[in-house]
Short mmCIF file of C-alpha atoms in Angstrom, two decimals:
data_model
loop_
_atom_site.label_atom_id
_atom_site.label_comp_id
_atom_site.label_asym_id
_atom_site.label_seq_id
_atom_site.Cartn_x
_atom_site.Cartn_y
_atom_site.Cartn_z
CA UNK E 6 -16.07 25.41 -6.55
CA UNK E 7 -13.48 25.11 -9.29
CA UNK E 8 -13.66 27.21 -12.44
CA UNK E 9 -15.26 24.43 -14.47
CA UNK E 10 -18.19 24.05 -12.07
CA UNK E 11 -16.70 21.05 -10.31
CA UNK E 12 -16.61 20.98 -6.55
CA UNK E 13 -13.34 19.79 -5.05
CA UNK E 14 -12.93 19.67 -1.27
CA UNK E 15 -10.04 18.36 0.79
CA UNK E 16 -10.59 17.33 4.39
CA UNK E 17 -7.25 17.62 6.14
CA UNK E 18 -4.99 18.89 8.89
CA UNK E 19 -1.92 21.09 8.49
CA UNK E 20 0.62 18.79 10.15
CA UNK E 21 -0.04 15.70 8.03
CA UNK E 22 2.39 14.59 5.36
CA UNK E 23 -0.40 12.50 3.80
CA UNK E 24 -2.66 15.54 3.46
CA UNK E 25 0.29 17.50 2.06
CA UNK E 26 0.70 14.89 -0.69
CA UNK E 27 -2.84 15.59 -1.86
CA UNK E 28 -2.38 19.37 -1.66
CA UNK E 29 0.76 19.03 -3.78
CA UNK E 30 -1.08 16.84 -6.25
CA UNK E 31 -3.94 19.30 -6.65
CA UNK E 32 -1.66 22.34 -6.82
CA UNK E 33 0.66 20.74 -9.38
CA UNK E 34 -2.40 20.11 -11.56
CA UNK E 35 -3.74 23.62 -10.95
CA UNK E 36 -7.01 22.25 -9.52
CA UNK E 37 -8.90 24.73 -7.35
CA UNK E 38 -10.19 23.24 -4.12
CA UNK E 39 -11.54 24.11 -0.72
CA UNK E 40 -9.44 23.00 2.26
CA UNK E 41 -11.66 21.93 5.14
CA UNK E 42 -9.54 21.80 8.31
CA UNK E 43 -10.42 18.92 10.61
CA UNK E 44 -10.11 18.50 14.37
CA UNK E 45 -9.01 14.89 14.79
CA UNK E 46 -9.62 14.99 18.55
CA UNK E 47 -13.25 15.74 17.84
CA UNK E 48 -14.13 14.24 14.48
CA UNK E 49 -16.66 16.13 12.38
CA UNK E 50 -19.89 14.71 10.98
CA UNK E 51 -18.43 15.47 7.57
CA UNK E 52 -15.32 13.34 8.17
CA UNK E 53 -17.38 10.43 9.53
CA UNK E 54 -19.73 10.69 6.55
CA UNK E 55 -17.01 10.81 3.92
CA UNK E 56 -14.58 8.34 5.50
CA UNK E 57 -16.71 6.00 7.64
CA UNK E 58 -14.15 3.21 7.32
CA UNK E 59 -10.88 4.77 8.44
CA UNK E 60 -12.21 8.08 9.88
CA UNK E 61 -8.89 9.67 8.90
CA UNK E 62 -7.59 12.45 6.70
CA UNK E 63 -6.92 13.15 3.91
CA UNK E 64 -10.27 12.73 2.19
CA UNK E 65 -10.70 14.23 -1.25
CA UNK E 66 -14.33 14.92 -2.12
CA UNK E 67 -14.90 15.50 -5.82
CA UNK E 68 -18.50 16.35 -6.72
CA UNK E 69 -19.65 14.68 -3.48
CA UNK E 70 -17.72 11.46 -4.17
CA UNK E 71 -15.15 10.82 -1.41
CA UNK E 72 -11.77 9.12 -1.79
CA UNK E 73 -9.30 8.33 0.96
CA UNK E 74 -5.73 6.96 1.20
CA UNK E 75 -3.19 9.48 -0.06
CA UNK E 76 -1.62 7.38 -2.83
CA UNK E 77 -5.06 6.27 -4.07
CA UNK E 78 -6.08 9.93 -4.15
CA UNK E 79 -2.94 10.88 -6.11
CA UNK E 80 -3.69 8.20 -8.71
CA UNK E 81 -7.27 9.50 -8.91
CA UNK E 82 -6.04 13.07 -9.41
CA UNK E 83 -3.70 11.87 -12.17
CA UNK E 84 -6.48 9.84 -13.83
CA UNK E 85 -8.94 12.76 -13.63
CA UNK E 86 -6.92 15.87 -14.50
CA UNK E 87 -4.61 14.97 -17.35
CA UNK E 88 -2.35 18.06 -17.36
CA UNK E 89 1.16 17.61 -15.86
CA UNK E 90 0.94 13.82 -15.41
CA UNK E 91 2.57 12.41 -12.23
CA UNK E 92 2.87 8.87 -13.48
CA UNK E 93 4.87 7.99 -16.60
CA UNK E 94 2.87 6.63 -19.55
CA UNK E 95 5.05 3.54 -20.02
CA UNK E 96 3.78 0.56 -17.95
CA UNK E 97 7.16 -0.46 -16.49
CA UNK E 98 8.01 3.09 -15.45
CA UNK E 99 4.52 3.40 -13.90
CA UNK E 100 5.14 0.20 -11.96
CA UNK E 101 8.50 1.51 -10.72
CA UNK E 102 6.88 4.77 -9.55
CA UNK E 103 4.21 2.80 -7.67
CA UNK E 104 6.86 0.52 -6.21
CA UNK E 105 8.94 3.41 -4.84
CA UNK E 106 5.93 5.26 -3.44
CA UNK E 107 4.93 2.10 -1.57
CA UNK E 108 8.56 1.65 -0.47
CA UNK E 109 8.45 5.11 1.13
CA UNK E 110 5.23 4.22 2.94
CA UNK E 111 6.47 0.83 4.12
CA UNK E 112 10.16 1.44 4.81
CA UNK E 113 10.82 5.14 5.37
CA UNK E 114 7.87 6.63 7.26
CA UNK E 115 7.70 4.51 10.38
CA UNK E 116 11.45 3.91 10.62
CA UNK E 117 12.43 7.59 10.47
CA UNK E 118 9.53 8.65 12.69
CA UNK E 119 10.45 6.08 15.33
CA UNK E 120 14.11 7.13 15.10
CA UNK E 121 12.91 10.20 17.00
CA UNK E 122 9.50 9.42 18.49
CA UNK E 123 10.16 6.42 20.67
CA UNK E 124 11.10 6.33 24.32
CA UNK E 125 13.01 3.08 23.94
CA UNK E 126 16.68 3.71 23.15
CA UNK E 127 17.17 0.33 21.44
CA UNK E 128 14.04 0.87 19.34
CA UNK E 129 15.36 4.29 18.30
CA UNK E 130 18.74 2.86 17.29
CA UNK E 131 17.15 0.03 15.32
CA UNK E 132 14.96 2.51 13.50
CA UNK E 133 17.85 4.84 12.71
CA UNK E 134 19.56 1.87 11.02
CA UNK E 135 16.39 1.00 9.11
CA UNK E 136 15.85 4.61 8.05
CA UNK E 137 19.47 4.81 6.85
CA UNK E 138 19.09 1.60 4.87
CA UNK E 139 15.85 2.77 3.24
CA UNK E 140 17.17 6.23 2.38
CA UNK E 141 20.28 4.64 0.87
CA UNK E 142 18.06 2.72 -1.57
CA UNK E 143 16.38 5.98 -2.55
CA UNK E 144 19.76 7.74 -2.86
CA UNK E 145 20.83 5.05 -5.33
CA UNK E 146 17.52 5.21 -7.20
CA UNK E 147 17.67 8.96 -7.82
CA UNK E 148 18.92 9.44 -11.38
CA UNK E 149 17.84 12.94 -12.39
CA UNK E 150 16.84 16.21 -10.78
CA UNK E 151 13.65 14.60 -9.48
CA UNK E 152 12.53 10.99 -9.12
CA UNK E 153 10.14 11.90 -11.95
CA UNK E 154 13.06 13.12 -14.13
CA UNK E 155 13.02 16.80 -15.05
CA UNK E 156 9.57 17.28 -13.52
CA UNK E 157 8.06 16.41 -10.16
CA UNK E 158 6.29 13.05 -10.34
CA UNK E 159 4.43 10.51 -8.21
CA UNK E 160 7.48 9.41 -6.18
CA UNK E 161 8.56 13.00 -5.49
CA UNK E 162 5.10 13.82 -4.14
CA UNK E 163 5.05 10.63 -2.04
CA UNK E 164 8.52 11.61 -0.78
CA UNK E 165 7.51 15.05 0.53
CA UNK E 166 7.88 13.49 3.97
CA UNK E 167 11.59 12.99 3.31
CA UNK E 168 12.13 16.55 2.08
CA UNK E 169 10.18 18.36 4.78
CA UNK E 170 9.28 16.18 7.76
CA UNK E 171 12.55 14.25 8.09
CA UNK E 172 14.69 17.41 8.48
CA UNK E 173 12.10 18.73 10.96
CA UNK E 174 12.10 15.68 13.20
CA UNK E 175 15.86 15.14 12.94
CA UNK E 176 16.34 18.66 14.35
CA UNK E 177 13.92 17.85 17.16
CA UNK E 178 15.70 14.62 18.00
CA UNK E 179 19.24 15.95 17.41
CA UNK E 180 19.86 13.31 14.74
CA UNK E 181 21.33 13.23 11.27
CA UNK E 182 18.90 11.23 9.17
CA UNK E 183 19.10 13.20 5.93
CA UNK E 184 22.22 15.32 5.50
CA UNK E 185 24.38 16.34 2.57
CA UNK E 186 27.22 14.22 3.99
CA UNK E 187 25.18 11.04 4.32
CA UNK E 188 22.98 11.21 1.23
CA UNK E 189 24.21 13.99 -1.09
CA UNK E 190 21.89 13.18 -4.01
CA UNK E 191 18.81 12.84 -1.81
CA UNK E 192 19.74 15.98 0.11
CA UNK E 193 20.15 17.90 -3.12
CA UNK E 194 16.81 16.52 -4.32
CA UNK E 195 15.14 17.74 -1.12
CA UNK E 196 16.44 21.27 -1.76
CA UNK E 197 15.37 21.26 -5.42
CA UNK E 198 11.99 19.91 -4.42
CA UNK E 199 11.32 22.41 -1.64
CA UNK E 200 12.45 25.27 -3.90
CA UNK E 201 10.03 24.32 -6.67
CA UNK E 202 7.59 27.27 -6.78
CA UNK E 203 4.45 25.14 -6.39
CA UNK E 204 5.93 23.05 -3.61
CA UNK E 205 7.09 26.23 -1.87
CA UNK E 206 3.61 27.73 -1.87
CA UNK E 207 2.06 24.44 -0.73
CA UNK E 208 4.20 23.56 2.28
CA UNK E 209 2.92 24.52 5.72
CA UNK E 210 5.04 27.06 7.64
CA UNK E 211 7.86 25.25 9.44
CA UNK E 212 7.83 26.99 12.84
CA UNK E 213 4.35 26.03 14.10
CA UNK E 214 4.94 22.42 12.97
CA UNK E 215 8.31 22.39 14.68
CA UNK E 216 6.70 23.64 17.90
CA UNK E 217 3.86 21.09 17.59
CA UNK E 218 6.17 18.09 17.16
CA UNK E 219 8.73 19.43 19.66
CA UNK E 220 6.02 19.52 22.34
CA UNK E 221 5.14 15.89 21.56
CA UNK E 222 8.80 14.95 21.72
CA UNK E 223 9.35 16.71 25.05
CA UNK E 224 6.31 14.95 26.50
CA UNK E 225 7.60 11.61 25.30
CA UNK E 226 11.09 12.18 26.70
CA UNK E 227 9.62 13.37 30.01
CA UNK E 228 7.72 10.06 30.22
CA UNK E 229 10.90 7.97 29.94
CA UNK O 22 8.62 -17.79 -23.66
CA UNK O 23 5.15 -16.55 -24.50
CA UNK O 24 3.69 -16.97 -27.97
CA UNK O 25 4.51 -13.40 -28.99
CA UNK O 26 8.24 -13.82 -28.21
CA UNK O 27 8.01 -12.12 -24.85
CA UNK O 28 9.58 -13.75 -21.85
CA UNK O 29 7.45 -13.75 -18.72
CA UNK O 30 8.76 -15.40 -15.55
CA UNK O 31 7.23 -15.49 -12.10
CA UNK O 32 9.43 -16.15 -9.08
CA UNK O 33 7.19 -17.57 -6.38
CA UNK O 34 6.24 -20.19 -3.83
CA UNK O 35 3.07 -22.30 -3.77
CA UNK O 36 1.80 -21.29 -0.33
CA UNK O 37 1.81 -17.51 -0.87
CA UNK O 38 -1.41 -15.61 -1.37
CA UNK O 39 0.63 -12.75 -2.88
CA UNK O 40 2.15 -15.03 -5.50
CA UNK O 41 -1.31 -16.46 -6.17
CA UNK O 42 -2.61 -12.95 -6.96
CA UNK O 43 -0.04 -12.65 -9.73
CA UNK O 44 -0.78 -16.13 -11.07
CA UNK O 45 -4.47 -15.24 -11.19
CA UNK O 46 -3.69 -11.96 -12.92
CA UNK O 47 -1.59 -13.64 -15.61
CA UNK O 48 -4.03 -16.51 -16.11
CA UNK O 49 -7.05 -14.21 -16.36
CA UNK O 50 -5.20 -12.31 -19.10
CA UNK O 51 -4.13 -15.54 -20.80
CA UNK O 52 -0.44 -14.63 -20.52
CA UNK O 53 1.93 -17.58 -20.77
CA UNK O 54 4.66 -17.58 -18.16
CA UNK O 55 7.26 -19.73 -16.53
CA UNK O 56 6.82 -20.32 -12.78
CA UNK O 57 10.19 -20.44 -11.04
CA UNK O 58 9.71 -21.98 -7.59
CA UNK O 59 11.84 -20.38 -4.89
CA UNK O 60 13.26 -21.74 -1.66
CA UNK O 61 12.88 -18.87 0.79
CA UNK O 62 15.06 -20.59 3.39
CA UNK O 63 17.89 -20.52 0.91
CA UNK O 64 17.36 -17.58 -1.41
CA UNK O 65 18.47 -18.02 -5.00
CA UNK O 66 20.89 -15.78 -6.88
CA UNK O 67 18.01 -15.05 -9.21
CA UNK O 68 15.74 -13.79 -6.42
CA UNK O 69 18.50 -11.61 -4.95
CA UNK O 70 19.27 -10.24 -8.41
CA UNK O 71 15.66 -9.44 -9.32
CA UNK O 72 14.46 -8.24 -5.91
CA UNK O 73 17.56 -6.90 -4.13
CA UNK O 74 15.45 -4.57 -1.99
CA UNK O 75 12.86 -6.83 -0.38
CA UNK O 76 14.31 -10.25 -1.35
CA UNK O 77 10.76 -11.60 -1.37
CA UNK O 78 8.32 -13.22 -3.76
CA UNK O 79 6.40 -12.64 -5.96
CA UNK O 80 8.68 -11.12 -8.55
CA UNK O 81 7.38 -10.84 -12.10
CA UNK O 82 10.16 -10.66 -14.67
CA UNK O 83 8.98 -9.43 -18.06
CA UNK O 84 11.70 -9.38 -20.72
CA UNK O 85 14.34 -9.25 -17.96
CA UNK O 86 12.67 -6.29 -16.19
CA UNK O 87 11.66 -7.25 -12.63
CA UNK O 88 8.65 -5.95 -10.68
CA UNK O 89 7.75 -6.78 -7.09
CA UNK O 90 4.84 -6.07 -4.72
CA UNK O 91 1.74 -8.02 -5.73
CA UNK O 92 -0.64 -5.07 -6.25
CA UNK O 93 2.00 -3.15 -8.22
CA UNK O 94 2.47 -6.24 -10.38
CA UNK O 95 -1.30 -6.55 -10.95
CA UNK O 96 -1.48 -2.92 -12.09
CA UNK O 97 1.48 -3.59 -14.40
CA UNK O 98 -0.23 -6.64 -15.87
CA UNK O 99 -3.40 -4.61 -16.43
CA UNK O 100 -1.42 -1.76 -18.03
CA UNK O 101 0.53 -4.15 -20.26
CA UNK O 102 -1.99 -6.73 -21.45
CA UNK O 103 -5.20 -4.92 -22.26
CA UNK O 104 -7.57 -7.91 -22.67
CA UNK O 105 -9.99 -8.56 -19.76
CA UNK O 106 -9.18 -5.39 -17.81
CA UNK O 107 -9.06 -5.77 -13.98
CA UNK O 108 -9.50 -2.10 -13.21
CA UNK O 109 -12.55 -0.13 -14.36
CA UNK O 110 -11.91 2.62 -16.92
CA UNK O 111 -13.70 5.34 -14.93
CA UNK O 112 -11.34 7.18 -12.52
CA UNK O 113 -13.60 7.05 -9.46
CA UNK O 114 -14.28 3.35 -9.88
CA UNK O 115 -10.54 2.76 -10.35
CA UNK O 116 -9.88 4.65 -7.11
CA UNK O 117 -12.46 2.55 -5.27
CA UNK O 118 -10.88 -0.69 -6.55
CA UNK O 119 -7.46 0.51 -5.37
CA UNK O 120 -8.92 1.58 -2.03
CA UNK O 121 -10.48 -1.84 -1.36
CA UNK O 122 -7.39 -3.76 -2.44
CA UNK O 123 -5.33 -1.70 0.01
CA UNK O 124 -8.03 -2.21 2.65
CA UNK O 125 -7.62 -5.97 2.28
CA UNK O 126 -3.85 -5.65 2.68
CA UNK O 127 -4.06 -3.33 5.68
CA UNK O 128 -7.11 -4.58 7.55
CA UNK O 129 -7.85 -8.19 6.60
CA UNK O 130 -4.57 -10.01 6.10
CA UNK O 131 -2.80 -9.54 9.41
CA UNK O 132 -5.98 -9.53 11.51
CA UNK O 133 -7.33 -12.82 10.16
CA UNK O 134 -3.88 -14.44 10.12
CA UNK O 135 -3.22 -13.46 13.74
CA UNK O 136 -6.72 -14.70 14.71
CA UNK O 137 -5.16 -18.12 14.26
CA UNK O 138 -1.38 -17.72 14.29
CA UNK O 139 -0.66 -16.12 17.62
CA UNK O 140 0.13 -17.79 20.89
CA UNK O 141 -1.39 -14.96 22.90
CA UNK O 142 -5.07 -15.59 23.63
CA UNK O 143 -5.89 -11.88 24.05
CA UNK O 144 -4.10 -11.06 20.80
CA UNK O 145 -6.11 -13.77 19.03
CA UNK O 146 -9.40 -12.42 20.38
CA UNK O 147 -8.54 -8.85 19.43
CA UNK O 148 -7.67 -9.99 15.92
CA UNK O 149 -10.86 -12.02 15.53
CA UNK O 150 -12.79 -8.82 16.31
CA UNK O 151 -10.71 -6.83 13.81
CA UNK O 152 -11.10 -9.49 11.14
CA UNK O 153 -14.88 -9.53 11.70
CA UNK O 154 -15.05 -5.77 11.45
CA UNK O 155 -13.02 -5.68 8.23
CA UNK O 156 -14.94 -8.52 6.59
CA UNK O 157 -18.22 -6.77 7.50
CA UNK O 158 -17.10 -3.72 5.49
CA UNK O 159 -16.40 -5.99 2.52
CA UNK O 160 -19.75 -7.78 2.97
CA UNK O 161 -21.48 -4.40 2.72
CA UNK O 162 -19.37 -3.33 -0.24
CA UNK O 163 -20.20 -6.39 -2.35
CA UNK O 164 -22.92 -5.36 -4.77
CA UNK O 165 -22.80 -7.86 -7.63
CA UNK O 166 -21.56 -11.36 -8.29
CA UNK O 167 -17.96 -10.17 -7.96
CA UNK O 168 -16.41 -7.01 -6.53
CA UNK O 169 -15.62 -6.29 -10.18
CA UNK O 170 -19.32 -6.70 -11.15
CA UNK O 171 -20.10 -9.55 -13.55
CA UNK O 172 -16.42 -10.27 -14.11
CA UNK O 173 -13.49 -10.85 -11.76
CA UNK O 174 -11.62 -7.58 -11.15
CA UNK O 175 -8.74 -6.09 -9.17
CA UNK O 176 -10.44 -6.38 -5.75
CA UNK O 177 -11.51 -9.98 -6.37
CA UNK O 178 -7.93 -10.93 -7.21
CA UNK O 179 -6.60 -9.06 -4.16
CA UNK O 180 -9.24 -10.88 -2.09
CA UNK O 181 -8.15 -14.39 -3.07
CA UNK O 182 -6.77 -14.61 0.46
CA UNK O 183 -10.33 -14.29 1.82
CA UNK O 184 -11.74 -16.94 -0.52
CA UNK O 185 -9.03 -19.55 -0.09
CA UNK O 186 -6.66 -18.85 2.81
CA UNK O 187 -9.21 -17.66 5.36
CA UNK O 188 -11.30 -20.88 5.19
CA UNK O 189 -8.05 -22.87 5.38
CA UNK O 190 -6.72 -21.18 8.48
CA UNK O 191 -10.11 -21.02 10.19
CA UNK O 192 -10.31 -24.81 9.90
CA UNK O 193 -6.84 -25.10 11.38
CA UNK O 194 -7.70 -22.79 14.28
CA UNK O 195 -11.23 -24.12 14.78
CA UNK O 196 -12.68 -20.66 14.17
CA UNK O 197 -15.52 -19.20 12.15
CA UNK O 198 -14.05 -16.21 10.36
CA UNK O 199 -15.89 -16.51 7.04
CA UNK O 200 -19.08 -18.55 7.12
CA UNK O 201 -22.41 -18.38 5.34
CA UNK O 202 -24.09 -17.45 8.63
CA UNK O 203 -21.76 -14.55 9.44
CA UNK O 204 -21.18 -13.06 5.99
CA UNK O 205 -23.62 -14.60 3.48
CA UNK O 206 -22.74 -12.31 0.55
CA UNK O 207 -19.00 -12.67 1.07
CA UNK O 208 -19.32 -16.42 1.55
CA UNK O 209 -21.32 -16.70 -1.65
CA UNK O 210 -18.73 -14.56 -3.42
CA UNK O 211 -15.96 -16.90 -2.22
CA UNK O 212 -17.81 -19.89 -3.75
CA UNK O 213 -18.46 -18.09 -7.05
CA UNK O 214 -14.85 -16.97 -7.15
CA UNK O 215 -13.32 -20.37 -6.41
CA UNK O 216 -15.63 -22.00 -8.96
CA UNK O 217 -14.60 -19.65 -11.75
CA UNK O 218 -12.80 -21.93 -14.24
CA UNK O 219 -9.60 -19.87 -14.37
CA UNK O 220 -9.45 -19.44 -10.60
CA UNK O 221 -10.07 -23.18 -10.19
CA UNK O 222 -7.14 -24.11 -12.39
CA UNK O 223 -4.89 -21.53 -10.69
CA UNK O 224 -5.38 -22.35 -7.02
CA UNK O 225 -2.81 -24.62 -5.35
CA UNK O 226 -4.13 -27.97 -4.07
CA UNK O 227 -5.64 -27.47 -0.61
CA UNK O 228 -4.33 -30.56 1.22
CA UNK O 229 -0.56 -29.88 1.10
CA UNK O 230 -1.18 -26.24 2.12
CA UNK O 231 -3.42 -27.37 4.94
CA UNK O 232 -0.70 -29.74 6.17
CA UNK O 233 1.96 -27.01 5.82
CA UNK O 234 0.05 -24.43 7.86
CA UNK O 235 -1.26 -27.02 10.32
CA UNK O 236 2.32 -27.99 11.17
CA UNK O 237 3.16 -24.32 11.80
CA UNK O 238 0.08 -23.99 13.97
CA UNK O 239 0.88 -27.11 16.00
CA UNK O 240 4.41 -25.84 16.58
CA UNK O 241 3.09 -22.49 17.71
CA UNK O 242 0.55 -24.02 20.08
CA UNK O 243 3.19 -26.39 21.47
CA UNK O 244 5.34 -23.33 22.28
CA UNK O 245 2.60 -21.71 24.40
#
């Protein structure tokens, strides 16, 4: 129960970059919420009730009204709690923020993930190229300290995967997807982002996640 | 050049449901624009200049500032021209509209398309089931005359594919994806939607599109 009598719940799991987006969104706004950890192998009644369509996390439940899809949730958070806006006020800048967040979903996530988590060598190589190409566009797009300028905005939150998960999985796969040599501006952004006090307190601890994904990777490689 | 001195251009092709969304958005707002037909087999300098990342249509160019991705463009149109809003003002309702538009993109488009345009029988059957399942969710979601209530809104525009393209491709494939028997509310919605005067004047003529997609289908079937 938040201070103003509103009930805000987040159904999630610790390893998910999509759930992390919502945690960042709520924490950057200073919204109090209850995190309800889910077991995706054994889906709860609550998850099936609140997200009967996709049966996935994250689900934000605000005063019993559920919302799913991480970018839709972020827009809702920005529309509902007006402090520290994520999206610029100017329509063209808003459109650009939405464009780049969608670009990350469509062009970065699967490509970088499959650069590591595939047991087909050709598939991995193709995805490394696609990840490189996508990150290069973001490198060129980055003009200030953050994508949002001086403050963390919508694209930065959407890009948490690039700051935290990409370095994690590149270490697992022994790759260089995001390095200072390849993408200096984006690498510098990732450091600034992860060192932001609210981001720092929001991110899950690295070691258990590393172990979790490393075990998946080892299983996959063993199945080759 | 629109009446108010603003220049609005739309780079598009006639057969694209994504381009049609933008045309509907502009026409429902009463925005004057110049349609610049593109040849996607031989991409124009203009397309490559305005959409260097995806090199696809639609691209809306407003006073020389380009925007791509049809749902991002629709949000921009709604943010820029305030008359006849597509998105509800209330944050939760806005989130639901965004959720359903994304649902159509993720769950309806590919499934219904591949119900017809695949030369793998099993793949076709799987996609018919997925299309049915997705359309059933929309059938249950439809409460009023339109998804937007009494007026056409964001979800209705996103769903133009269901009203116009689904009946077209089901006729080509000899399927029943959207019929009055299967989804009476959604079928009725499609008729109301297509009979709306502004939608009516926006839609491309059916016969050339039918011939265009039928030729693709015949080629595909011949390659089985």
